[in-house]
Coordinates of C-alpha atoms and ligand atoms in Angstrom, one line a residue:
M265 CA 17.6 -21.1 -10.8
I266 CA 20.8 -20.8 -8.9
N267 CA 19.0 -17.8 -7.1
R268 CA 16.7 -19.8 -5.8
E269 CA 19.4 -21.6 -3.5
I270 CA 21.3 -19.2 -3.1
A271 CA 18.4 -17.3 -1.4
K272 CA 17.9 -20.4 0.7
I273 CA 21.3 -20.2 2.3
F274 CA 21.2 -17.0 3.1
Y275 CA 17.7 -17.2 5.2
E276 CA 19.2 -19.8 6.8
I277 CA 22.0 -17.9 7.5
S278 CA 19.2 -15.3 8.5
Q279 CA 18.1 -17.6 11.0
R280 CA 21.4 -18.8 12.8
L281 CA 22.2 -14.9 12.5
E282 CA 19.0 -14.3 15.5
T283 CA 20.3 -17.1 17.1
E284 CA 23.0 -14.8 18.6
E285 CA 22.5 -10.7 19.3
T286 CA 23.2 -9.5 15.7
S287 CA 19.6 -8.9 14.4
F288 CA 21.0 -6.3 12.2
K289 CA 22.9 -8.4 10.4
S290 CA 20.2 -11.1 10.0
Q291 CA 17.9 -8.6 8.8
A292 CA 20.2 -7.4 5.5
Y293 CA 20.9 -11.6 4.5
Q294 CA 16.7 -12.0 5.3
K295 CA 16.8 -8.7 2.5
A296 CA 19.5 -9.7 0.3
A297 CA 18.1 -13.2 -0.1
L298 CA 14.4 -11.7 -1.1
S299 CA 15.7 -9.5 -3.7
L300 CA 17.6 -12.5 -4.9
E301 CA 14.5 -14.6 -5.0
A302 CA 12.8 -12.1 -7.2
L303 CA 15.2 -11.7 -10.3
S304 CA 14.0 -12.5 -13.4
E305 CA 17.7 -13.1 -14.6
D306 CA 20.1 -16.1 -13.0
V307 CA 22.5 -14.6 -10.9
K308 CA 25.3 -16.6 -12.8
D309 CA 24.1 -14.7 -16.2
T310 CA 24.8 -11.4 -14.8
Y311 CA 27.9 -12.2 -13.4
K312 CA 29.3 -13.5 -16.7
R313 CA 28.6 -10.6 -18.2
Q314 CA 29.7 -7.6 -15.7
G315 CA 31.7 -9.4 -12.9
I316 CA 30.9 -8.7 -9.1
N317 CA 29.9 -5.0 -10.0
G318 CA 26.8 -6.9 -11.8
L319 CA 25.4 -8.3 -8.6
K320 CA 26.1 -5.0 -6.6
E321 CA 23.4 -3.3 -9.2
I322 CA 21.0 -5.5 -6.8
P323 CA 18.7 -4.3 -4.7
N324 CA 19.7 -5.3 -1.3
I325 CA 22.6 -6.8 -2.6
G326 CA 26.4 -4.9 -1.6
E327 CA 29.8 -5.5 -1.2
S328 CA 30.2 -8.8 1.3
M329 CA 26.5 -10.0 -0.1
A330 CA 28.2 -10.2 -3.3
E331 CA 31.6 -12.2 -2.7
K332 CA 29.1 -14.7 -0.5
I333 CA 27.3 -15.2 -4.3
V334 CA 30.4 -15.2 -6.2
E335 CA 31.5 -17.8 -3.6
Y336 CA 28.5 -20.0 -4.0
L337 CA 29.3 -19.9 -8.2
K338 CA 32.3 -21.0 -7.9
T339 CA 32.8 -23.7 -5.1
G340 CA 28.8 -24.3 -4.4
K341 CA 29.1 -23.8 -0.5
I342 CA 29.4 -20.5 1.4
K343 CA 31.7 -20.6 4.4
E344 CA 30.4 -18.3 6.6
N345 CA 26.8 -20.3 6.9
Q346 CA 29.2 -23.5 7.3
R347 CA 31.1 -21.6 10.3
L348 CA 27.7 -20.9 11.5
K349 CA 26.7 -24.3 11.8
K350 CA 30.1 -25.5 12.9
K351 CA 29.3 -23.5 16.2
M352 CA 26.1 -24.7 16.7
P353 CA 24.9 -28.0 14.9
V354 CA 21.8 -27.9 14.5
N355 CA 19.0 -28.3 11.8
I356 CA 17.3 -25.1 12.0
E357 CA 14.8 -25.0 9.3
E358 CA 13.2 -28.4 10.3
L359 CA 13.3 -27.3 14.3
I360 CA 11.2 -23.2 12.9
S361 CA 8.9 -25.2 10.9
V362 CA 7.3 -26.3 15.0
E363 CA 4.9 -23.5 14.9
G364 CA 6.0 -21.0 17.6
I365 CA 9.3 -21.4 17.6
G366 CA 11.5 -18.9 16.5
P367 CA 15.6 -19.5 16.1
K368 CA 16.5 -17.6 19.4
M369 CA 14.0 -21.0 21.4
V370 CA 16.3 -23.0 18.9
R371 CA 19.0 -21.3 20.6
D372 CA 18.1 -22.4 24.0
L373 CA 17.2 -25.7 23.2
Y374 CA 20.6 -26.5 22.1
R375 CA 22.2 -24.8 24.9
H376 CA 20.0 -26.8 27.7
L377 CA 18.9 -29.7 26.1
K378 CA 21.8 -30.3 23.1
I379 CA 18.1 -30.5 21.4
K380 CA 19.7 -30.5 17.2
N381 CA 16.3 -31.7 14.9
L382 CA 13.2 -32.8 15.5
I383 CA 13.4 -36.1 16.6
D384 CA 15.7 -34.3 19.9
L385 CA 12.3 -32.2 20.0
E386 CA 9.6 -34.4 20.7
K387 CA 11.7 -37.3 22.8
A388 CA 12.5 -34.1 25.0
A389 CA 9.0 -32.5 24.7
K390 CA 7.5 -36.1 25.7
A391 CA 9.9 -36.8 28.5
G392 CA 8.4 -33.4 29.8
K393 CA 12.0 -31.9 30.1
I394 CA 11.0 -29.0 27.9
R395 CA 8.5 -27.9 30.0
S396 CA 10.9 -26.6 33.1
L397 CA 13.2 -24.6 30.6
P398 CA 13.7 -20.6 31.4
N399 CA 10.8 -18.7 29.4
F400 CA 9.0 -22.5 28.0
G401 CA 6.3 -23.7 30.3
L402 CA 3.8 -26.5 30.4
K403 CA 1.6 -25.5 27.6
T404 CA 4.6 -24.8 24.4
E405 CA 5.5 -28.1 25.2
Q406 CA 2.1 -29.4 24.7
N407 CA 2.1 -27.1 21.6
I408 CA 5.6 -28.3 20.8
L409 CA 4.1 -31.9 20.7
Q410 CA 1.0 -31.3 18.3
S411 CA 2.9 -28.4 15.7
I412 CA 4.7 -32.4 15.5
E413 CA 2.0 -34.5 15.0
F414 CA 0.8 -31.6 12.4
L415 CA 4.2 -32.2 11.0
K416 CA 3.6 -35.4 10.7
R417 CA 0.7 -35.7 9.1
S418 CA 1.9 -33.4 6.1
K419 CA 5.3 -35.4 5.7
G420 CA 6.0 -36.0 2.1
R421 CA 3.5 -33.7 0.4
F422 CA 4.7 -30.0 -0.8
L423 CA 3.7 -27.4 -1.0
L424 CA 1.8 -26.2 -4.8
G425 CA 4.2 -23.1 -4.5
E426 CA 7.2 -24.8 -3.8
I427 CA 7.1 -27.3 -7.1
L428 CA 4.9 -25.2 -9.8
P429 CA 8.2 -22.7 -10.7
K430 CA 10.5 -25.8 -10.6
V431 CA 8.1 -27.9 -12.6
Y432 CA 7.8 -25.2 -15.7
E433 CA 11.3 -24.5 -15.5
I434 CA 11.8 -28.6 -16.3
I435 CA 9.3 -28.5 -19.0
D436 CA 11.2 -25.9 -20.2
A437 CA 14.3 -27.7 -20.4
L438 CA 12.6 -30.8 -22.1
K439 CA 11.2 -28.3 -24.6
K440 CA 14.2 -27.9 -26.2
V441 CA 15.4 -31.3 -26.8
K442 CA 13.2 -31.1 -30.6
K443 CA 12.1 -34.5 -30.4
A444 CA 9.2 -33.3 -27.9
K445 CA 6.0 -32.8 -30.0
Q446 CA 3.8 -32.3 -26.9
I447 CA 4.9 -32.0 -23.5
F448 CA 2.3 -32.0 -20.4
E449 CA 2.0 -32.0 -16.4
A450 CA -0.2 -34.2 -15.2
G451 CA -1.2 -35.5 -12.0
S452 CA -1.6 -33.9 -9.1
I453 CA -0.3 -30.9 -10.9
R454 CA -2.1 -30.3 -13.3
R455 CA -5.2 -30.5 -11.4
R456 CA -3.6 -27.4 -9.4
K457 CA -4.6 -29.4 -5.7
E458 CA -2.9 -27.8 -2.9
T459 CA 0.1 -29.9 -2.2
I460 CA 1.9 -32.5 -4.2
G461 CA 2.8 -36.2 -3.5
D462 CA 5.2 -36.5 -6.6
V463 CA 5.0 -34.8 -10.0
D464 CA 3.9 -36.6 -13.6
I465 CA 5.2 -35.3 -16.6
L466 CA 4.3 -36.5 -20.1
I467 CA 5.5 -36.6 -23.5
T468 CA 5.4 -36.9 -26.9
V469 CA 7.8 -37.4 -29.3
D470 CA 7.4 -37.3 -33.1
E471 CA 5.3 -40.0 -34.4
T472 CA 6.5 -40.6 -38.2
K473 CA 6.5 -43.8 -40.2
N474 CA 9.9 -45.2 -38.7
P475 CA 9.4 -46.5 -35.6
A476 CA 12.8 -46.8 -35.1
F477 CA 13.2 -43.3 -35.3
A478 CA 10.3 -42.5 -32.7
K479 CA 12.1 -45.6 -30.1
A480 CA 15.8 -43.6 -31.0
S481 CA 13.3 -40.2 -29.9
A482 CA 12.2 -41.6 -26.4
D483 CA 15.3 -42.9 -26.0
K484 CA 17.2 -39.5 -26.0
M485 CA 14.2 -37.0 -24.5
I486 CA 14.2 -39.7 -21.1
D487 CA 19.0 -39.7 -21.2
Y488 CA 18.0 -36.1 -20.9
F489 CA 16.0 -36.3 -18.6
V490 CA 17.4 -38.3 -16.2
S491 CA 20.0 -36.1 -16.6
L492 CA 19.0 -33.2 -16.0
P493 CA 20.7 -30.6 -13.9
G494 CA 19.8 -31.0 -9.7
V495 CA 18.8 -34.8 -10.3
V496 CA 20.2 -36.1 -6.9
K497 CA 18.8 -40.4 -8.0
I498 CA 17.7 -41.9 -10.5
W499 CA 14.7 -44.3 -9.2
G500 CA 14.0 -46.1 -12.4
K501 CA 14.2 -46.2 -16.3
G502 CA 12.8 -47.8 -19.0
S503 CA 12.0 -47.4 -22.8
T504 CA 9.1 -45.1 -22.2
K505 CA 9.4 -43.7 -19.0
A506 CA 11.5 -42.8 -16.1
S507 CA 11.2 -41.1 -12.4
I508 CA 14.3 -39.3 -10.6
R509 CA 14.5 -37.4 -7.5
L510 CA 15.7 -33.9 -7.4
K511 CA 17.7 -32.5 -5.4
E512 CA 15.0 -29.9 -3.7
G513 CA 13.7 -32.9 -2.5
F514 CA 10.5 -34.5 -4.4
D515 CA 10.4 -36.7 -7.3
V516 CA 9.4 -36.5 -11.1
D517 CA 7.5 -39.2 -13.0
L518 CA 8.1 -38.8 -16.7
R519 CA 6.0 -41.0 -19.7
V520 CA 6.9 -41.1 -23.0
L521 CA 3.8 -42.0 -25.0
P522 CA 3.1 -42.3 -29.0
E523 CA 0.7 -39.4 -30.0
K524 CA -2.7 -41.3 -31.2
Q525 CA -2.8 -42.1 -27.1
F526 CA -2.2 -39.3 -25.5
G527 CA -5.3 -37.3 -24.5
S528 CA -6.4 -41.2 -23.0
A529 CA -3.1 -41.4 -21.3
L530 CA -3.1 -37.6 -19.7
Q531 CA -6.7 -38.2 -19.2
Y532 CA -5.4 -41.6 -17.0
F533 CA -2.5 -39.8 -15.4
T534 CA -4.3 -36.6 -14.8
G535 CA -6.2 -38.6 -12.1
S536 CA -7.5 -38.4 -9.4
K537 CA -7.8 -42.1 -9.6
E538 CA -11.2 -41.5 -7.5
H539 CA -12.1 -39.9 -10.5
N540 CA -10.4 -42.6 -12.6
I541 CA -12.6 -45.4 -10.9
I542 CA -15.9 -44.2 -11.9
L543 CA -15.1 -42.8 -15.0
R544 CA -14.1 -46.2 -16.1
K545 CA -17.4 -48.3 -14.6
I546 CA -18.8 -45.5 -16.5
A547 CA -17.8 -46.8 -20.2
M548 CA -18.2 -49.8 -18.9
N549 CA -21.9 -49.2 -18.7
Q550 CA -22.1 -48.1 -22.2
G551 CA -20.2 -51.2 -23.6
L552 CA -16.7 -49.4 -23.5
K553 CA -13.5 -49.8 -22.4
L554 CA -10.9 -46.9 -20.8
N555 CA -7.5 -47.1 -20.2
E556 CA -5.2 -45.4 -20.5
Y557 CA -4.6 -46.8 -23.9
G558 CA -7.3 -45.0 -25.2
L559 CA -11.2 -45.8 -24.9
F560 CA -12.0 -48.6 -27.0
R561 CA -15.5 -50.5 -28.3
G562 CA -14.5 -54.1 -28.6
K563 CA -11.1 -54.0 -30.5
K564 CA -11.8 -50.6 -31.9
M565 CA -10.6 -46.9 -30.5
I566 CA -13.1 -44.7 -30.2
A567 CA -11.2 -41.9 -28.7
G568 CA -7.8 -41.1 -27.2
R569 CA -6.5 -38.8 -28.8
N570 CA -7.2 -35.5 -27.2
E571 CA -9.5 -36.0 -24.7
K572 CA -12.1 -33.6 -24.8
E573 CA -13.3 -36.3 -27.7
I574 CA -13.2 -39.1 -25.0
Y575 CA -15.6 -37.2 -22.7
A576 CA -17.6 -37.2 -25.2
A577 CA -17.7 -39.9 -26.5
L578 CA -18.8 -41.0 -22.8
K579 CA -21.7 -38.3 -23.4
M580 CA -21.1 -36.3 -20.7
D581 CA -19.7 -32.3 -20.0
Y582 CA -15.3 -32.2 -20.5
I583 CA -14.4 -31.8 -17.2
E584 CA -11.7 -29.6 -16.2
P585 CA -8.5 -31.1 -14.1
E586 CA -9.2 -28.7 -11.0
L587 CA -12.6 -30.6 -11.6
R588 CA -11.9 -34.7 -11.6
E589 CA -12.0 -35.2 -7.6
N590 CA -14.7 -37.8 -7.9
K591 CA -17.0 -35.0 -5.6
G592 CA -20.2 -34.6 -7.7
E593 CA -18.4 -33.3 -11.1
I594 CA -19.4 -36.9 -13.4
E595 CA -22.7 -36.9 -11.8
V596 CA -23.4 -33.4 -12.9
A597 CA -21.5 -33.6 -16.4
L598 CA -23.5 -36.8 -17.2
R599 CA -26.6 -35.5 -16.2
Q600 CA -27.5 -32.1 -18.0
I601 CA -26.6 -34.5 -21.4
Q602 CA -29.1 -36.6 -20.5
N603 CA -31.8 -34.5 -19.8
K604 CA -30.6 -32.0 -23.3
P605 CA -30.1 -34.9 -25.6
N606 CA -29.4 -32.2 -28.5
Q607 CA -27.1 -30.3 -26.5
T608 CA -23.7 -30.3 -28.3
H609 CA -20.7 -31.4 -26.3
D610 CA -18.8 -28.0 -27.3
K611 CA -20.1 -25.9 -24.9
P612 CA -20.4 -26.5 -21.2
N613 CA -23.8 -27.0 -19.4
G614 CA -24.4 -29.2 -16.4
L615 CA -20.8 -28.0 -15.3
P616 CA -20.4 -24.1 -14.0
K617 CA -18.1 -21.9 -16.7
I618 CA -15.8 -21.8 -13.6
I619 CA -13.3 -18.7 -13.7
G620 CA -10.7 -18.3 -16.0
Y621 CA -6.9 -17.5 -15.1
S622 CA -7.3 -14.3 -16.6
D623 CA -10.5 -13.0 -15.4
I624 CA -9.2 -11.6 -12.2
L625 CA -9.5 -7.3 -12.7
G626 CA -7.9 -6.7 -9.4
D627 CA -5.8 -7.6 -6.2
L628 CA -7.5 -5.9 -3.2
H629 CA -5.7 -7.1 -0.2
I630 CA -1.7 -5.7 -0.6
H631 CA 0.8 -4.3 1.4
S632 CA 2.6 -1.8 0.8
N633 CA 5.8 -0.1 2.8
Y634 CA 3.6 1.7 5.4
N635 CA 3.1 -1.3 7.3
G636 CA 6.9 -2.7 6.7
G637 CA 5.8 -4.1 3.3
E638 CA 8.9 -4.2 -0.2
N639 CA 7.2 -1.4 -2.1
S640 CA 5.9 1.8 -2.4
I641 CA 2.6 2.7 -3.5
L642 CA 3.5 3.8 -7.1
E643 CA 6.0 0.7 -6.9
I644 CA 2.5 -1.5 -7.0
A645 CA 0.5 0.2 -9.0
E646 CA 2.8 0.5 -11.7
A647 CA 3.5 -3.2 -11.2
A648 CA 0.0 -4.1 -11.0
I649 CA -0.7 -2.1 -14.1
N650 CA 1.6 -4.2 -16.0
I651 CA -0.1 -7.5 -15.3
G652 CA -3.2 -6.0 -16.4
Y653 CA -5.4 -5.0 -13.7
Q654 CA -7.8 -2.4 -13.1
Y655 CA -7.9 -1.6 -10.1
I656 CA -5.9 -2.3 -6.9
G657 CA -6.8 -2.1 -3.0
I658 CA -3.7 -0.9 -0.3
A659 CA -4.6 -2.7 3.0
D660 CA -2.2 -2.3 5.0
H661 CA -2.0 -3.8 9.0
T662 CA -3.9 -1.5 11.7
K663 CA -2.2 -0.6 14.8
F664 CA -2.5 -3.6 16.7
L665 CA 0.0 -5.7 14.4
R666 CA 2.6 -3.8 16.4
I667 CA 5.6 -6.1 14.7
E668 CA 3.9 -5.5 11.2
H669 CA 3.8 -2.0 11.8
G670 CA 0.5 -1.4 11.8
L671 CA -1.2 2.3 11.4
D672 CA -3.2 3.7 13.1
E673 CA -6.0 6.4 12.1
K674 CA -3.7 9.6 11.1
Q675 CA -1.4 7.0 9.5
L676 CA -4.3 6.1 7.4
T677 CA -5.2 9.8 6.9
I678 CA -1.7 10.1 4.8
Q679 CA -1.8 7.4 3.3
R680 CA -5.0 7.9 1.4
E681 CA -3.7 11.7 0.6
E682 CA -0.7 9.8 -1.3
I683 CA -3.6 7.3 -3.3
D684 CA -5.5 10.4 -4.1
K685 CA -2.3 12.1 -5.1
I686 CA -1.5 9.3 -7.3
N687 CA -5.0 8.5 -8.5
K688 CA -5.0 11.6 -10.2
K689 CA -1.6 11.5 -11.9
L690 CA -2.4 8.5 -13.1
Q691 CA -6.0 9.1 -14.1
A692 CA -4.6 12.7 -16.0
S693 CA -1.4 10.6 -18.0
G694 CA -4.9 8.4 -19.5
F695 CA -4.2 4.9 -16.8
K696 CA -7.9 3.6 -16.6
F697 CA -6.8 2.7 -13.1
Y698 CA -7.6 3.4 -9.7
I699 CA -6.2 2.2 -6.4
L700 CA -8.9 1.9 -3.4
Q701 CA -7.3 2.2 0.3
G702 CA -8.6 -0.2 2.6
C703 CA -7.0 -1.9 5.3
E704 CA -6.5 -5.3 7.2
A705 CA -7.7 -4.9 10.6
N706 CA -7.3 -6.9 13.3
I707 CA -10.7 -9.0 15.0
M708 CA -9.9 -8.8 19.0
P709 CA -10.9 -11.7 21.0
D710 CA -13.6 -10.3 21.6
G711 CA -15.1 -9.1 18.1
S712 CA -13.8 -5.8 18.0
I713 CA -12.0 -4.4 15.6
D714 CA -8.6 -2.2 16.9
I715 CA -9.2 0.7 15.0
K716 CA -11.7 3.3 15.4
D717 CA -15.1 2.8 13.0
E718 CA -15.2 6.5 12.5
A719 CA -11.4 6.3 10.5
L720 CA -12.5 2.7 8.8
S721 CA -15.7 4.5 7.4
R722 CA -13.4 6.9 5.8
L723 CA -11.9 4.1 3.8
D724 CA -13.1 3.0 0.4
Y725 CA -13.1 -0.7 2.0
V726 CA -13.1 -2.6 5.1
I727 CA -10.7 -5.9 5.4
A728 CA -10.5 -8.0 8.8
G729 CA -8.9 -10.9 10.2
V730 CA -7.7 -12.6 12.7
H731 CA -4.4 -12.9 13.5
H732 CA -3.9 -13.9 17.2
Q733 CA -5.0 -15.7 19.6
M734 CA -5.7 -18.3 17.7
K735 CA -6.4 -21.4 20.0
M736 CA -10.2 -20.8 21.3
P737 CA -13.2 -22.6 21.9
K738 CA -15.0 -23.2 18.6
E739 CA -18.3 -21.3 20.0
K740 CA -16.4 -18.5 21.3
M741 CA -14.2 -18.0 17.9
T742 CA -17.7 -18.0 16.3
K743 CA -19.1 -15.8 17.8
R744 CA -15.5 -13.5 17.4
I745 CA -15.8 -13.4 14.0
I746 CA -19.9 -13.0 13.7
K747 CA -19.4 -10.1 15.3
A748 CA -16.6 -8.6 12.9
I749 CA -18.8 -9.7 10.3
N750 CA -22.0 -7.5 11.7
N751 CA -19.6 -4.0 11.9
P752 CA -21.4 -2.1 8.9
N753 CA -17.5 -1.0 8.3
V754 CA -16.4 -4.7 7.9
D755 CA -16.7 -5.7 4.2
I756 CA -14.4 -8.9 3.4
I757 CA -12.5 -11.3 6.4
S758 CA -9.5 -12.4 5.3
H759 CA -7.9 -15.9 5.3
P760 CA -11.4 -17.2 6.7
T761 CA -9.8 -20.2 8.3
G762 CA -6.8 -19.2 9.8
R763 CA -4.7 -22.1 9.0
I764 CA -1.2 -22.4 7.5
L765 CA -0.4 -25.6 5.1
K766 CA 2.4 -27.8 6.5
R767 CA 2.2 -26.0 9.5
R768 CA -1.5 -25.2 11.4
D769 CA -4.6 -26.6 11.1
E770 CA -7.6 -24.4 10.8
Y771 CA -9.1 -23.0 14.2
E772 CA -12.2 -23.8 15.4
V773 CA -15.0 -22.2 13.9
D774 CA -18.7 -23.3 12.6
F775 CA -18.4 -22.1 9.2
N776 CA -22.2 -22.6 8.5
E777 CA -23.0 -20.0 11.3
I778 CA -19.8 -18.0 9.0
L779 CA -21.7 -18.2 6.0
K780 CA -25.5 -17.0 7.4
A781 CA -24.0 -14.1 8.8
T782 CA -22.2 -13.3 6.0
K783 CA -24.8 -14.2 3.4
K784 CA -27.3 -11.9 5.7
T785 CA -25.1 -8.8 5.9
G786 CA -23.2 -8.9 1.9
T787 CA -20.3 -9.0 4.1
I788 CA -16.8 -11.2 1.4
L789 CA -15.1 -14.5 2.0
E790 CA -11.5 -14.0 1.2
I791 CA -9.9 -16.7 -0.9
N792 CA -6.1 -15.6 0.2
A793 CA -4.1 -16.5 -2.3
N794 CA -0.7 -17.2 -0.1
P795 CA 0.9 -20.6 -1.2
Y796 CA 1.1 -21.1 2.2
R797 CA -2.3 -20.5 3.1
L798 CA -4.9 -20.7 0.1
D799 CA -7.9 -20.5 3.1
L800 CA -10.5 -20.6 1.9
N801 CA -9.8 -23.8 0.8
D802 CA -11.5 -25.6 -2.0
S803 CA -14.4 -27.3 -0.1
Y804 CA -15.1 -24.5 2.0
I805 CA -15.4 -22.7 -1.8
K806 CA -18.0 -24.7 -3.3
K807 CA -19.9 -24.4 0.4
A808 CA -19.9 -20.5 0.2
K809 CA -20.8 -20.7 -3.6
E810 CA -23.5 -22.8 -2.8
F811 CA -24.6 -20.7 0.1
G812 CA -24.6 -17.6 -2.2
V813 CA -21.6 -15.8 -0.9
K814 CA -18.9 -14.0 -3.0
M815 CA -15.7 -14.3 -2.0
V816 CA -12.8 -12.1 -3.2
I817 CA -9.7 -14.0 -4.8
N818 CA -6.4 -11.7 -2.5
T819 CA -3.0 -12.2 -3.0
D820 CA -2.1 -10.5 0.4
A821 CA 1.1 -9.3 -1.2
H822 CA 3.7 -8.0 1.0
R823 CA 6.1 -6.8 -2.5
K824 CA 5.0 -6.5 -5.8
E825 CA 6.7 -9.9 -6.9
Q826 CA 4.0 -11.9 -4.3
L827 CA 0.9 -9.9 -7.1
N828 CA 2.0 -14.0 -8.7
F829 CA 0.2 -15.1 -6.2
M830 CA -2.9 -14.6 -7.5
K831 CA -3.0 -17.9 -9.8
Y832 CA -2.8 -20.1 -7.0
G833 CA -5.7 -18.5 -5.5
I834 CA -7.5 -19.3 -8.8
S835 CA -6.6 -22.3 -8.8
Q836 CA -8.2 -22.9 -5.4
A837 CA -11.1 -21.0 -6.7
R838 CA -11.9 -23.3 -9.7
R839 CA -11.9 -26.4 -7.4
G840 CA -14.4 -24.9 -5.5
W841 CA -16.5 -24.6 -8.8
A842 CA -16.4 -20.7 -8.4
E843 CA -18.0 -18.9 -11.3
R844 CA -17.1 -15.0 -12.4
K845 CA -19.9 -14.1 -10.8
D846 CA -19.2 -15.1 -7.5
I847 CA -15.9 -13.8 -7.4
I848 CA -16.2 -9.2 -7.0
N849 CA -12.4 -9.2 -8.5
C850 CA -13.8 -10.7 -11.4
W851 CA -16.1 -7.8 -11.7
P852 CA -15.4 -4.3 -13.6
A853 CA -14.7 -2.0 -10.8
E854 CA -18.0 0.3 -10.6
E855 CA -19.9 -3.2 -9.9
M856 CA -17.3 -4.1 -7.6
K857 CA -17.2 -0.9 -6.2
N858 CA -21.6 -1.0 -5.4
F859 CA -21.4 -4.0 -4.2
L860 CA -18.8 -2.8 -1.3
K861 CA -21.8 -0.2 -1.2
D862 CA -24.5 -2.0 -1.0
S863 CA -22.6 -4.7 1.8
K864 CA -22.8 -1.6 4.0
S865 CA -26.1 -0.6 3.6
R866 CA -27.4 -4.3 4.5
A867 CA -25.5 -4.9 7.1
Ligands
DGT245 P1 0.4 -37.0 -5.9 O1 1.4 -37.7 -6.7 O2 -0.1 -38.4 -4.5 O3 0.2 -35.6 -5.4 O4 -1.6 -37.2 -6.2 P2 -1.3 -38.0 -8.4 O5 -3.0 -37.5 -8.4 O6 -0.5 -37.3 -9.2 O7 -1.1 -39.3 -7.8 P3 -0.1 -40.4 -9.3 O8 1.3 -39.4 -9.2 O9 0.1 -41.7 -7.7 O10 -0.8 -40.5 -9.9 C1 -0.7 -39.8 -11.0 C2 -1.7 -40.5 -11.9 O11 -2.5 -41.4 -12.7 C3 -3.8 -40.5 -10.4 O12 -3.6 -38.9 -10.4 C4 -4.1 -41.3 -11.2 C5 -3.1 -42.6 -12.4 N1 -3.4 -43.6 -11.5 C6 -2.0 -44.3 -10.8 N2 -2.5 -44.9 -10.4 C7 -3.4 -45.7 -10.2 C8 -4.4 -46.8 -10.0 O13 -3.9 -47.2 -9.7 N3 -5.9 -46.3 -10.2 C9 -6.3 -45.7 -11.3 N4 -6.8 -45.9 -11.9 N5 -5.4 -43.9 -11.5 C10 -4.1 -44.7 -11.4
CA246 CA1 1.5 -36.7 -8.7
CA247 CA1 3.1 -40.7 -9.8

């Protein structure tokens, strides 16, 4: 969608303006960008239909923003951005991707040292030139170097959350060509890995008696694929496959296949490579041969049309794509069948029945406009009802986080009154839907909570998380979090390891000790579904599950559209082998609330 391109430029303008003093204008661009991202209609269509007045009806888009959108639609550029770039020719997006560097620092680095990009920045830091700048210091210089190392490690991989919406767009576009029968994503995208190297897509064309027709269909699909809008490079183009780069910077591989081998190709190209290597060995041990063309006994193909028949022929449970990482799934899938030879393959029994994408009944970590979020509690509730949820929890920041407009004890009381009112109204109109009041309190460096226990105890539940001073020795951080876990008012620990993908590592903490403390007190660990966090990650989820610790998948939404992040959290939970019993927001409201209550008495 063109909306995202324009939003990206608006963000850039906003950041560039922030290097100057006009923060009010900068905010206007940021708000406009957020609104554009949230739209379901392409602004190109809005403009065609209703002209500039249609654009002005979009929230946060006034006369001047609307003109800029029209300018981009007509010229593919926005002059304001060119003007700002000329004034300060730096790669601002790249520089502020360094943890701890904001627009104002970018300005100072450019003024004093002419730093324009990451390479300049690294050179200057290594030469010790940054420590002597006003407001920087030795510690900042060291942090910059550390952060650059981190960025280098994650280079070339993209967030699942950045890519998946685009993959759906491509698949929808390909579906428009009538020659395609089945279209599937494969590779790490299908396994829903948190970061993606490149996108793999498979297509089958109509299998007819006429091979010439099939070939013509394949050619047509491939031609269509390489000429999709946004293709900036064609790496290769043959009769059954093609590879392109999109302007967003990532690559897409397409393969066209006959239907009878679709299952084996899907299995092969879904990977992971490690999973496939073991699977091929298992086939060999059974006197079979497995490759992308099928599963064979001698020359005879015994399976290949779909994946399920391949796993079944290998005498194992079907393995969901999210589990295919060779992290024990193959052994478990084989073991059960061998122990119970009469078991059918339809019902998985050895592998857990991992949670499904529609198993979530509510979201317990949502920020409202009370702490500077975009939407009112009522707007959030309406969005949640539309999703089909049975409950939500409003969990705004508390007072320590002043930049996030954290609430104090009094504001929480006012919020409670509003929530009670909305709940009454909803129930009076026959909705079976409840809003709980929580909060996301701060775990201070000494492990205390930044708000009075008495105020916490009046909430339906309390989330606590670390939001500052993350560079602590491991023992100290572990003690800090465990103290919060032991607070009888604390029910949930948010984003427990503090990592931001492509930005910073998790803080140092002894996860086993955290598990012990949460188990003892019945405290719940969050799986934060924000695509930049996905925290807990898959291996921690698996550990927590094995330990018997309960988890909750939360979006941490700061505006209602972000409620859609839930799917990324579910993917992560599936990759961590989590079942419905492990995830409290898969449970009906009463059961979930009782668990929260019990955990209080246990602490
Ligand atoms: P990525 O793109 O780095 O996020 O990860 P994948 O898993 O998508 O890897 P990719 O795109 O290189 O290949 C897609 C799938 O194709 C991979 O998951 C398994 C299969 N595959 C590719 N190369 C090999 C190989 O050399 N051996 C085996 N067994 N499978 C391979
Ligand atoms: Ca891939
Ligand atoms: Ca690939």
